Amino acid sequence: MNQDFRDEPARRSFLADMAKLAAAGVVAGWTPLYQIAAHAQSAGATPPGFPADVPLYKQAFQNWSGEVAVQDVWTAAPRSADDVVAIVNWARANGYRVRPRGYMHNWSPLTLDPGAGAANVVLLDTTKSLTTVSVDTSARPARVTAQTGVSLESLLATLEQYGLGLIAAPAPGDITLGGALAIDAHGTAVPATGETLQPGHSYGSLSNLVVALTAVVFDSARQQYALRRFERNDPEIGAFLAHLGMAFVVDVTLIAGPNQRLRCQSFVDIPASELFAPAGTAGRTISSLLDRSGRIEAIWFPFTSAPWLKVWTPTPSKPLLSRTVTQPYNYPFSDSISQSISDLVKRIVIGGEASLTPLFGQTQFAVTAAGLALTLSADLWGWSRTVLQYIRPTTLRVTANGYAVLARRADVQRVIGEFVQFYQNRIDAYKARNEYPINGPVEIRITGLDQPADVGAAAVAPTLSALTPRPDHPEWDVAVWFDILTLPGTPGADRFYREIEQWMLANYTGSYAMLRPEWSKGWGYTDTAAWQDGTMLSVTIPRLYRDGQSTTSNWDAARATLARYDPQRIFRAPLHDRLMP
C-alpha cells in the first residue's frame, strides 16, 4: 500500500490540529502573506478585462480568530480612489463583487463567508496605498482627513504630532480606519465626575467623529459608480457612518480634540465580588471608578477571583510613582504566548482535556499579574495613544461574542451585576456537567453614545451604530460592552453563547435598557454557529434599530439608502444578504 495514502487520515488530523493551534496563535500557521501574481501560471484564469494598470494577485484571507480562512482570493492593490472606482465599474460589468480588505482584525464574516468561498470576488487591499493623512489645525475644532487604508496606530501617531488625540480608541493598532468606521469601533470612556467634553472629542464610537466622507456610489444619471462626498448634515450619511461593509468609503474627515495625558493603572487585587457587586453596594465598584476616572476595562479570566482591571485617569502632570511611556504596546507579557499557556492550549485544543480550563484561566491571570510587576507596567503615564493601544497581532487569538447594553449611567452597576451573576451561574452549571465551553476572559468596557451634537447642531446620527441614541429614551446615555472570549472550536461554546444572548435580550428591555450586537464580534447564535439564527437576523436585529427611531433614521432607511447607492449589491457579503435581503 502507498505510504502516503495509508497515512492520509493521520495527515488530515495533524493538519486540522495545526490549523486550530495556528488560529489561536500558538504555532505559526499559513498566513495571508504570500502572493501569486495574476500572470503567474499557478494563478489560474485572470478575471476577464480587469483594469490592466492595477496590481492584481491571488492571496490568502484569514480573519483574526482564524475561523474565516480562504486561500487564493483575487486581491488588488488600488493606488488611488479613481482606481477603486474603475475596479467597481469593471465588477458591475463582469458580475463580480468587490470588498475592501484591511488588516483582517475582525471576527464576523463581513468580508468573506467561510462556507461560500471567494468565487467572483475581488478584495481591494487598502493598506498598500490608500493611507494618506492630512491635519488641519486651523479649523475649530481641528480636523484630520485620511484615506481609509491607514491604520489606527499610524493615524493616532500623526495626530499626536499636532497635539491632538482621541478620548478613547480600540486597543489594537492594526485596524484600518475604514474597517473601524464600518463597525463603529470604540474604546472605553464616559465623563468622570466634573469632567467636561472638550471640542473635537466624543465619548461615543469613532464613527461619531466623522464630519464628511467620500464613498463609491452608483450614479443613476450616469449609470455608473462614481465618487460622492457626503457631509455630516446630509440625511443620507447616516447609513455610511457605520455601514457594516455594505459600502466602500475611500476617505473621511474627522474632528480631533486636544491630546490628553493619561495615567493607566492596573489592579489585580480587587475581588470580582466587590468590583461587580449589586447596585448600591459600597466599595471599589465599577460605578465608583467611573465617577472617579471615567475610563475602565475589566478583563476577568475564567475561574479566577479578581479581574485585570485597567483604570485610565486624565492626569496632566506625571504622578510620582508612574512610569512614563512614549510608545504604545506596553504589556510585553501579553504580546506573546508563554510556554505554560502554550502547553495548556495544546492540551485543551488537541488533547481534549477541557477539565484543564480552570487551570488555564488561573495561569493566564498569574502570567498577567507577574508580568505587570516584572515589567513595571502597573502604573503608566503618557499621551493618550501610548496607554490606549496595547494589543499586538502576536497575542493569543480567540473568538468572541459581543454586545452593547444601552442604559442610564446610574444603572451601570446593575447592568454589570446582573450579567455577572447570570454568567457565573451558567459557568457553574456547565462545570457541574464537566463541560467548559468558555476558556477565555469576560471583557467589560463602558462608553457614551454617538451623540450627533458632539459634531454639530445639524449632524446626523450613525444609523446602524450600536451606540446610536434612542430619541424616546434620552435618559439612556451610556453603553456597557460585554465580550466573552474562548479558543476557536471549543466544544459547546456556541450553545453557551446562545444562552447568554437570549438571556441578555430578555433581561435588558423595557424602560430599563436595550441590547444591540457588536458588529465585529459574534452574535445571532444557534446551538452550533454564530450569525445563523434566522429570527435574530431577520426580525430581532432590525427591530433593535427601528424601536424609538424616526422613519428617516432607522434600519429601513439605512437599508434603502445602501440599496439605492449599490443597486447591484457589489459590496455585499453573504451575511449582508441575509441581514438586509
Coordinates of N, CA and C in Angstrom, one line a residue, residues 359-509:
L359 N -7.5 25.7 35.4 CA -6.0 25.9 35.5 C -5.6 26.9 34.4
F360 N -6.1 26.8 33.2 CA -5.8 27.7 32.1 C -6.1 29.1 32.5
G361 N -7.4 29.4 33.0 CA -7.7 30.7 33.4 C -6.8 31.3 34.5
Q362 N -6.5 30.4 35.5 CA -5.7 30.8 36.6 C -4.3 31.1 36.1
T363 N -3.8 30.4 35.1 CA -2.5 30.6 34.6 C -2.4 31.9 33.8
Q364 N -3.4 32.2 33.0 CA -3.5 33.5 32.3 C -3.4 34.6 33.3
F365 N -4.2 34.5 34.4 CA -4.2 35.6 35.4 C -2.8 35.7 36.1
A366 N -2.2 34.6 36.4 CA -0.9 34.6 37.0 C 0.2 35.2 36.1
V367 N 0.1 34.9 34.8 CA 1.1 35.5 33.9 C 0.9 37.0 33.8
T368 N -0.4 37.4 33.8 CA -0.7 38.9 33.8 C -0.2 39.6 35.1
A369 N -0.5 39.0 36.2 CA -0.1 39.6 37.5 C 1.4 39.7 37.6
A370 N 2.1 38.6 37.2 CA 3.6 38.6 37.3 C 4.2 39.6 36.3
G371 N 3.6 39.6 35.1 CA 4.1 40.5 34.0 C 4.0 41.9 34.4
L372 N 2.9 42.3 35.0 CA 2.7 43.7 35.4 C 3.8 44.1 36.4
A373 N 4.1 43.2 37.3 CA 5.2 43.5 38.3 C 6.6 43.5 37.7
L374 N 6.9 42.5 36.9 CA 8.2 42.4 36.3 C 8.5 43.5 35.3
T375 N 7.5 43.9 34.6 CA 7.8 45.0 33.6 C 7.5 46.4 34.0
L376 N 7.1 46.5 35.3 CA 6.8 47.8 35.9 C 5.7 48.5 35.0
S377 N 4.7 47.7 34.7 CA 3.6 48.2 33.8 C 2.3 48.5 34.5
A378 N 2.3 48.4 35.8 CA 1.0 48.5 36.6 C 0.6 50.0 36.7
D379 N 1.5 50.9 36.5 CA 1.2 52.3 36.6 C 2.0 53.1 35.5
L380 N 1.3 53.4 34.4 CA 1.9 54.0 33.3 C 1.3 55.4 33.1
W381 N 2.1 56.3 32.5 CA 1.7 57.7 32.2 C 2.3 58.1 30.9
G382 N 1.4 58.7 30.0 CA 1.9 59.2 28.7 C 0.7 59.8 27.9
W383 N 1.0 60.2 26.7 CA 0.0 60.7 25.8 C -1.0 59.6 25.5
S384 N -2.2 60.0 25.2 CA -3.3 59.0 25.1 C -3.0 57.7 24.4
R385 N -2.5 57.8 23.2 CA -2.3 56.6 22.4 C -1.3 55.6 23.0
T386 N -0.4 56.1 23.8 CA 0.6 55.3 24.4 C 0.1 54.3 25.4
V387 N -1.1 54.7 26.0 CA -1.6 53.8 27.0 C -3.0 53.3 26.6
L388 N -3.5 53.8 25.5 CA -4.8 53.2 25.0 C -4.6 52.0 24.1
Q389 N -3.5 52.0 23.3 CA -3.3 50.9 22.3 C -2.3 50.0 23.0
Y390 N -2.7 48.7 23.1 CA -1.9 47.7 23.8 C -1.9 46.3 23.2
I391 N -2.7 46.1 22.2 CA -2.8 44.7 21.7 C -2.1 44.6 20.4
R392 N -1.1 43.7 20.4 CA -0.4 43.4 19.2 C -0.9 42.1 18.5
P393 N -0.6 41.9 17.2 CA -1.1 40.8 16.5 C -0.6 39.4 17.0
T394 N 0.5 39.5 17.8 CA 1.1 38.3 18.3 C 0.4 37.7 19.6
T395 N -0.6 38.4 20.1 CA -1.2 37.9 21.3 C -2.1 36.6 21.0
L396 N -2.5 36.0 22.1 CA -3.3 34.8 22.0 C -4.6 35.1 21.2
R397 N -4.9 34.4 20.2 CA -6.1 34.7 19.3 C -7.3 33.8 19.8
V398 N -8.4 34.5 20.0 CA -9.6 33.8 20.5 C -10.8 34.3 19.7
T399 N -11.9 33.6 19.8 CA -13.1 34.0 19.2 C -13.9 34.7 20.3
A400 N -14.9 35.5 20.0 CA -15.6 36.3 21.0 C -17.0 36.6 20.5
N401 N -17.9 36.7 21.5 CA -19.2 37.3 21.2 C -19.1 38.8 21.6
G402 N -20.1 39.6 21.3 CA -20.1 41.0 21.7 C -21.4 41.7 21.6
Y403 N -21.7 42.5 22.7 CA -22.9 43.2 22.7 C -22.7 44.5 23.5
A404 N -23.6 45.5 23.1 CA -23.6 46.8 23.9 C -25.0 46.9 24.5
V405 N -25.0 47.2 25.8 CA -26.3 47.4 26.5 C -26.4 48.9 26.8
L406 N -27.4 49.5 26.2 CA -27.7 50.9 26.4 C -28.5 51.1 27.6
A407 N -28.1 52.0 28.5 CA -28.8 52.2 29.8 C -28.5 53.6 30.3
R408 N -29.0 53.9 31.5 CA -28.7 55.1 32.2 C -27.3 54.9 32.9
R409 N -26.6 56.0 33.0 CA -25.3 56.0 33.8 C -25.5 55.4 35.2
A410 N -26.7 55.8 35.8 CA -26.9 55.4 37.1 C -27.2 53.9 37.3
D411 N -27.5 53.2 36.1 CA -27.8 51.8 36.1 C -26.6 50.9 35.7
V412 N -25.4 51.5 35.5 CA -24.3 50.7 35.0 C -23.9 49.6 36.0
Q413 N -23.9 49.8 37.3 CA -23.6 48.7 38.2 C -24.6 47.6 38.2
R414 N -25.9 48.0 38.0 CA -26.9 47.0 37.9 C -26.8 46.2 36.7
V415 N -26.5 46.8 35.6 CA -26.4 46.1 34.3 C -25.2 45.1 34.4
I416 N -24.1 45.5 35.0 CA -23.0 44.6 35.1 C -23.2 43.5 36.1
G417 N -23.8 43.9 37.2 CA -24.0 42.9 38.3 C -25.0 41.8 37.8
E418 N -26.0 42.1 37.1 CA -26.9 41.1 36.6 C -26.3 40.2 35.6
F419 N -25.5 40.8 34.7 CA -24.8 40.0 33.7 C -23.8 39.0 34.4
V420 N -23.0 39.5 35.3 CA -22.0 38.6 36.0 C -22.7 37.5 36.8
Q421 N -23.8 37.8 37.4 CA -24.5 36.7 38.2 C -25.0 35.6 37.2
F422 N -25.6 36.0 36.1 CA -26.1 35.0 35.2 C -24.9 34.2 34.5
Y423 N -23.9 35.0 34.1 CA -22.7 34.3 33.5 C -22.1 33.3 34.5
Q424 N -21.9 33.7 35.7 CA -21.3 32.8 36.7 C -22.2 31.6 37.0
N425 N -23.5 31.8 37.0 CA -24.4 30.6 37.2 C -24.3 29.6 36.1
R426 N -24.2 30.1 34.9 CA -24.1 29.2 33.7 C -22.8 28.5 33.7
I427 N -21.7 29.2 34.0 CA -20.4 28.6 34.1 C -20.4 27.5 35.1
D428 N -21.0 27.7 36.3 CA -21.0 26.7 37.3 C -21.9 25.5 36.9
A429 N -23.0 25.8 36.2 CA -23.8 24.7 35.8 C -23.1 23.8 34.7
Y430 N -22.4 24.4 33.8 CA -21.6 23.6 32.9 C -20.5 22.9 33.6
K431 N -19.8 23.5 34.5 CA -18.8 22.8 35.2 C -19.3 21.6 35.9
A432 N -20.5 21.7 36.5 CA -21.1 20.5 37.2 C -21.3 19.3 36.3
R433 N -21.4 19.6 35.0 CA -21.5 18.6 34.0 C -20.2 18.2 33.3
N434 N -19.1 18.8 33.9 CA -17.8 18.6 33.4 C -17.6 19.1 32.0
E435 N -18.3 20.3 31.7 CA -18.2 21.0 30.4 C -17.6 22.3 30.6
Y436 N -16.7 22.7 29.7 CA -16.0 24.0 29.9 C -16.0 24.8 28.5
P437 N -17.2 25.3 28.1 CA -17.3 26.0 26.8 C -16.5 27.3 26.7
I438 N -16.2 27.9 27.9 CA -15.5 29.2 27.9 C -14.2 29.1 28.6
N439 N -13.1 29.4 27.9 CA -11.8 29.3 28.5 C -11.0 30.6 28.4
G440 N -11.7 31.6 27.9 CA -11.1 33.0 27.8 C -11.8 33.9 28.8
P441 N -11.4 35.2 28.8 CA -12.0 36.1 29.8 C -13.3 36.7 29.3
V442 N -14.0 37.3 30.3 CA -15.1 38.3 30.1 C -14.4 39.6 30.0
E443 N -14.8 40.4 29.1 CA -14.2 41.8 29.0 C -15.4 42.8 29.1
I444 N -15.2 43.8 29.9 CA -16.2 44.8 30.1 C -15.7 46.2 29.9
R445 N -16.4 47.0 29.1 CA -16.0 48.4 28.8 C -17.2 49.3 28.9
I446 N -17.1 50.5 29.1 CA -18.3 51.4 29.2 C -17.9 52.7 28.3
T447 N -18.9 53.0 27.4 CA -18.7 54.2 26.6 C -20.0 55.1 26.7
G448 N -19.8 56.3 26.2 CA -21.0 57.1 25.9 C -21.7 56.7 24.6
L449 N -22.7 57.4 24.2 CA -23.4 57.1 22.9 C -22.9 58.0 21.8
D450 N -23.3 57.7 20.6 CA -23.0 58.6 19.5 C -23.9 59.8 19.4
Q451 N -23.7 60.7 20.2 CA -24.5 61.9 20.3 C -24.1 62.8 19.1
P452 N -25.0 63.1 18.1 CA -24.6 63.9 17.0 C -24.2 65.3 17.3
A453 N -24.7 65.8 18.5 CA -24.3 67.2 18.9 C -22.9 67.3 19.2
D454 N -22.2 66.2 19.4 CA -20.7 66.3 19.6 C -20.0 66.9 18.4
V455 N -20.6 66.7 17.3 CA -20.0 67.1 16.0 C -20.6 68.5 15.5
G456 N -21.9 68.6 15.7 CA -22.5 69.9 15.3 C -24.0 69.8 15.4
A457 N -24.6 71.0 15.4 CA -26.1 71.0 15.7 C -26.9 70.3 14.7
A458 N -26.5 70.3 13.5 CA -27.3 69.7 12.4 C -26.8 68.3 12.0
A459 N -25.9 67.7 12.8 CA -25.3 66.4 12.5 C -26.3 65.3 12.5
V460 N -26.1 64.3 11.7 CA -26.9 63.1 11.6 C -26.3 62.0 12.5
A461 N -27.1 61.2 13.1 CA -26.6 60.1 13.9 C -26.2 58.9 13.0
P462 N -25.2 58.1 13.4 CA -24.9 56.9 12.7 C -26.0 55.9 12.8
T463 N -26.7 55.7 11.8 CA -28.0 54.9 11.9 C -27.8 53.5 12.4
L464 N -26.7 52.8 11.9 CA -26.5 51.4 12.3 C -25.5 51.2 13.3
S465 N -25.0 52.2 14.0 CA -24.1 52.1 15.1 C -24.8 51.5 16.3
A466 N -24.1 50.6 17.0 CA -24.7 50.1 18.2 C -24.9 51.2 19.3
L467 N -24.2 52.3 19.1 CA -24.3 53.4 20.0 C -25.2 54.6 19.5
T468 N -26.0 54.3 18.5 CA -26.9 55.4 18.1 C -28.0 55.6 19.2
P469 N -28.2 56.8 19.6 CA -29.1 57.0 20.7 C -30.6 56.7 20.4
R470 N -31.3 56.4 21.4 CA -32.8 56.2 21.3 C -33.5 57.5 21.6
P471 N -34.0 58.2 20.6 CA -34.7 59.5 20.9 C -35.8 59.4 21.9
D472 N -36.5 58.2 22.0 CA -37.5 58.1 23.0 C -37.0 57.7 24.4
H473 N -35.7 57.5 24.5 CA -35.1 57.3 25.8 C -33.8 58.1 26.0
P474 N -34.0 59.4 26.1 CA -32.9 60.3 26.2 C -32.1 60.1 27.5
E475 N -32.7 59.4 28.5 CA -32.0 59.1 29.7 C -31.0 58.0 29.5
W476 N -31.1 57.2 28.5 CA -30.0 56.2 28.2 C -28.8 57.0 27.6
D477 N -27.8 57.1 28.4 CA -26.6 57.9 28.0 C -25.3 57.2 28.0
V478 N -25.3 55.9 28.3 CA -24.1 55.1 28.2 C -24.4 53.7 27.6
A479 N -23.3 53.1 27.2 CA -23.4 51.7 26.8 C -22.4 50.8 27.5
V480 N -22.8 49.7 28.0 CA -21.9 48.7 28.7 C -21.6 47.6 27.6
W481 N -20.3 47.5 27.3 CA -19.9 46.5 26.3 C -19.5 45.2 27.0
F482 N -20.0 44.1 26.5 CA -19.6 42.8 27.1 C -19.1 41.9 25.9
D483 N -17.9 41.3 26.2 CA -17.4 40.3 25.3 C -17.0 39.1 26.1
I484 N -17.3 37.9 25.6 CA -16.9 36.6 26.3 C -16.0 35.9 25.3
L485 N -14.8 35.6 25.7 CA -13.8 35.0 24.8 C -13.5 33.6 25.0
T486 N -13.2 32.8 24.0 CA -12.9 31.4 24.1 C -12.1 31.0 22.9
L487 N -11.3 29.9 23.0 CA -10.5 29.4 21.9 C -11.4 28.9 20.8
P488 N -11.1 29.2 19.6 CA -11.9 28.8 18.4 C -12.1 27.3 18.5
G489 N -13.3 26.8 18.2 CA -13.6 25.4 18.2 C -13.9 24.8 19.5
T490 N -13.9 25.5 20.6 CA -14.2 24.9 21.9 C -15.6 24.3 22.0
P491 N -15.7 23.0 22.3 CA -17.0 22.3 22.3 C -18.0 23.0 23.2
G492 N -19.2 23.2 22.7 CA -20.3 23.8 23.5 C -20.3 25.3 23.5
A493 N -19.3 26.0 22.9 CA -19.2 27.4 23.0 C -20.4 28.1 22.4
D494 N -20.8 27.7 21.2 CA -21.9 28.3 20.5 C -23.2 28.2 21.3
R495 N -23.4 27.0 21.9 CA -24.6 26.8 22.7 C -24.6 27.8 24.0
F496 N -23.4 27.9 24.6 CA -23.3 28.8 25.7 C -23.5 30.2 25.3
Y497 N -23.0 30.6 24.1 CA -23.2 32.0 23.6 C -24.6 32.2 23.3
R498 N -25.3 31.3 22.8 CA -26.8 31.4 22.5 C -27.5 31.7 23.9
E499 N -27.2 30.9 24.9 CA -27.9 31.1 26.2 C -27.7 32.5 26.7
I500 N -26.4 33.0 26.6 CA -26.1 34.4 27.0 C -26.9 35.4 26.2
E501 N -26.9 35.2 24.9 CA -27.6 36.2 24.0 C -29.1 36.2 24.3
Q502 N -29.7 35.1 24.4 CA -31.2 35.0 24.6 C -31.5 35.6 26.0
W503 N -30.7 35.4 27.0 CA -30.9 36.0 28.3 C -30.8 37.5 28.3
M504 N -29.7 38.0 27.6 CA -29.5 39.4 27.5 C -30.6 40.1 26.8
L505 N -31.1 39.5 25.7 CA -32.3 40.1 25.0 C -33.5 40.2 25.9
A506 N -33.7 39.2 26.7 CA -34.9 39.2 27.6 C -34.7 40.1 28.8
N507 N -33.5 40.2 29.3 CA -33.2 41.0 30.6 C -33.1 42.5 30.4
Y508 N -32.4 42.9 29.3 CA -32.2 44.3 29.1 C -33.2 44.8 28.2
T509 N -34.4 45.2 28.7 CA -35.5 45.5 27.9 C -36.4 46.6 28.6

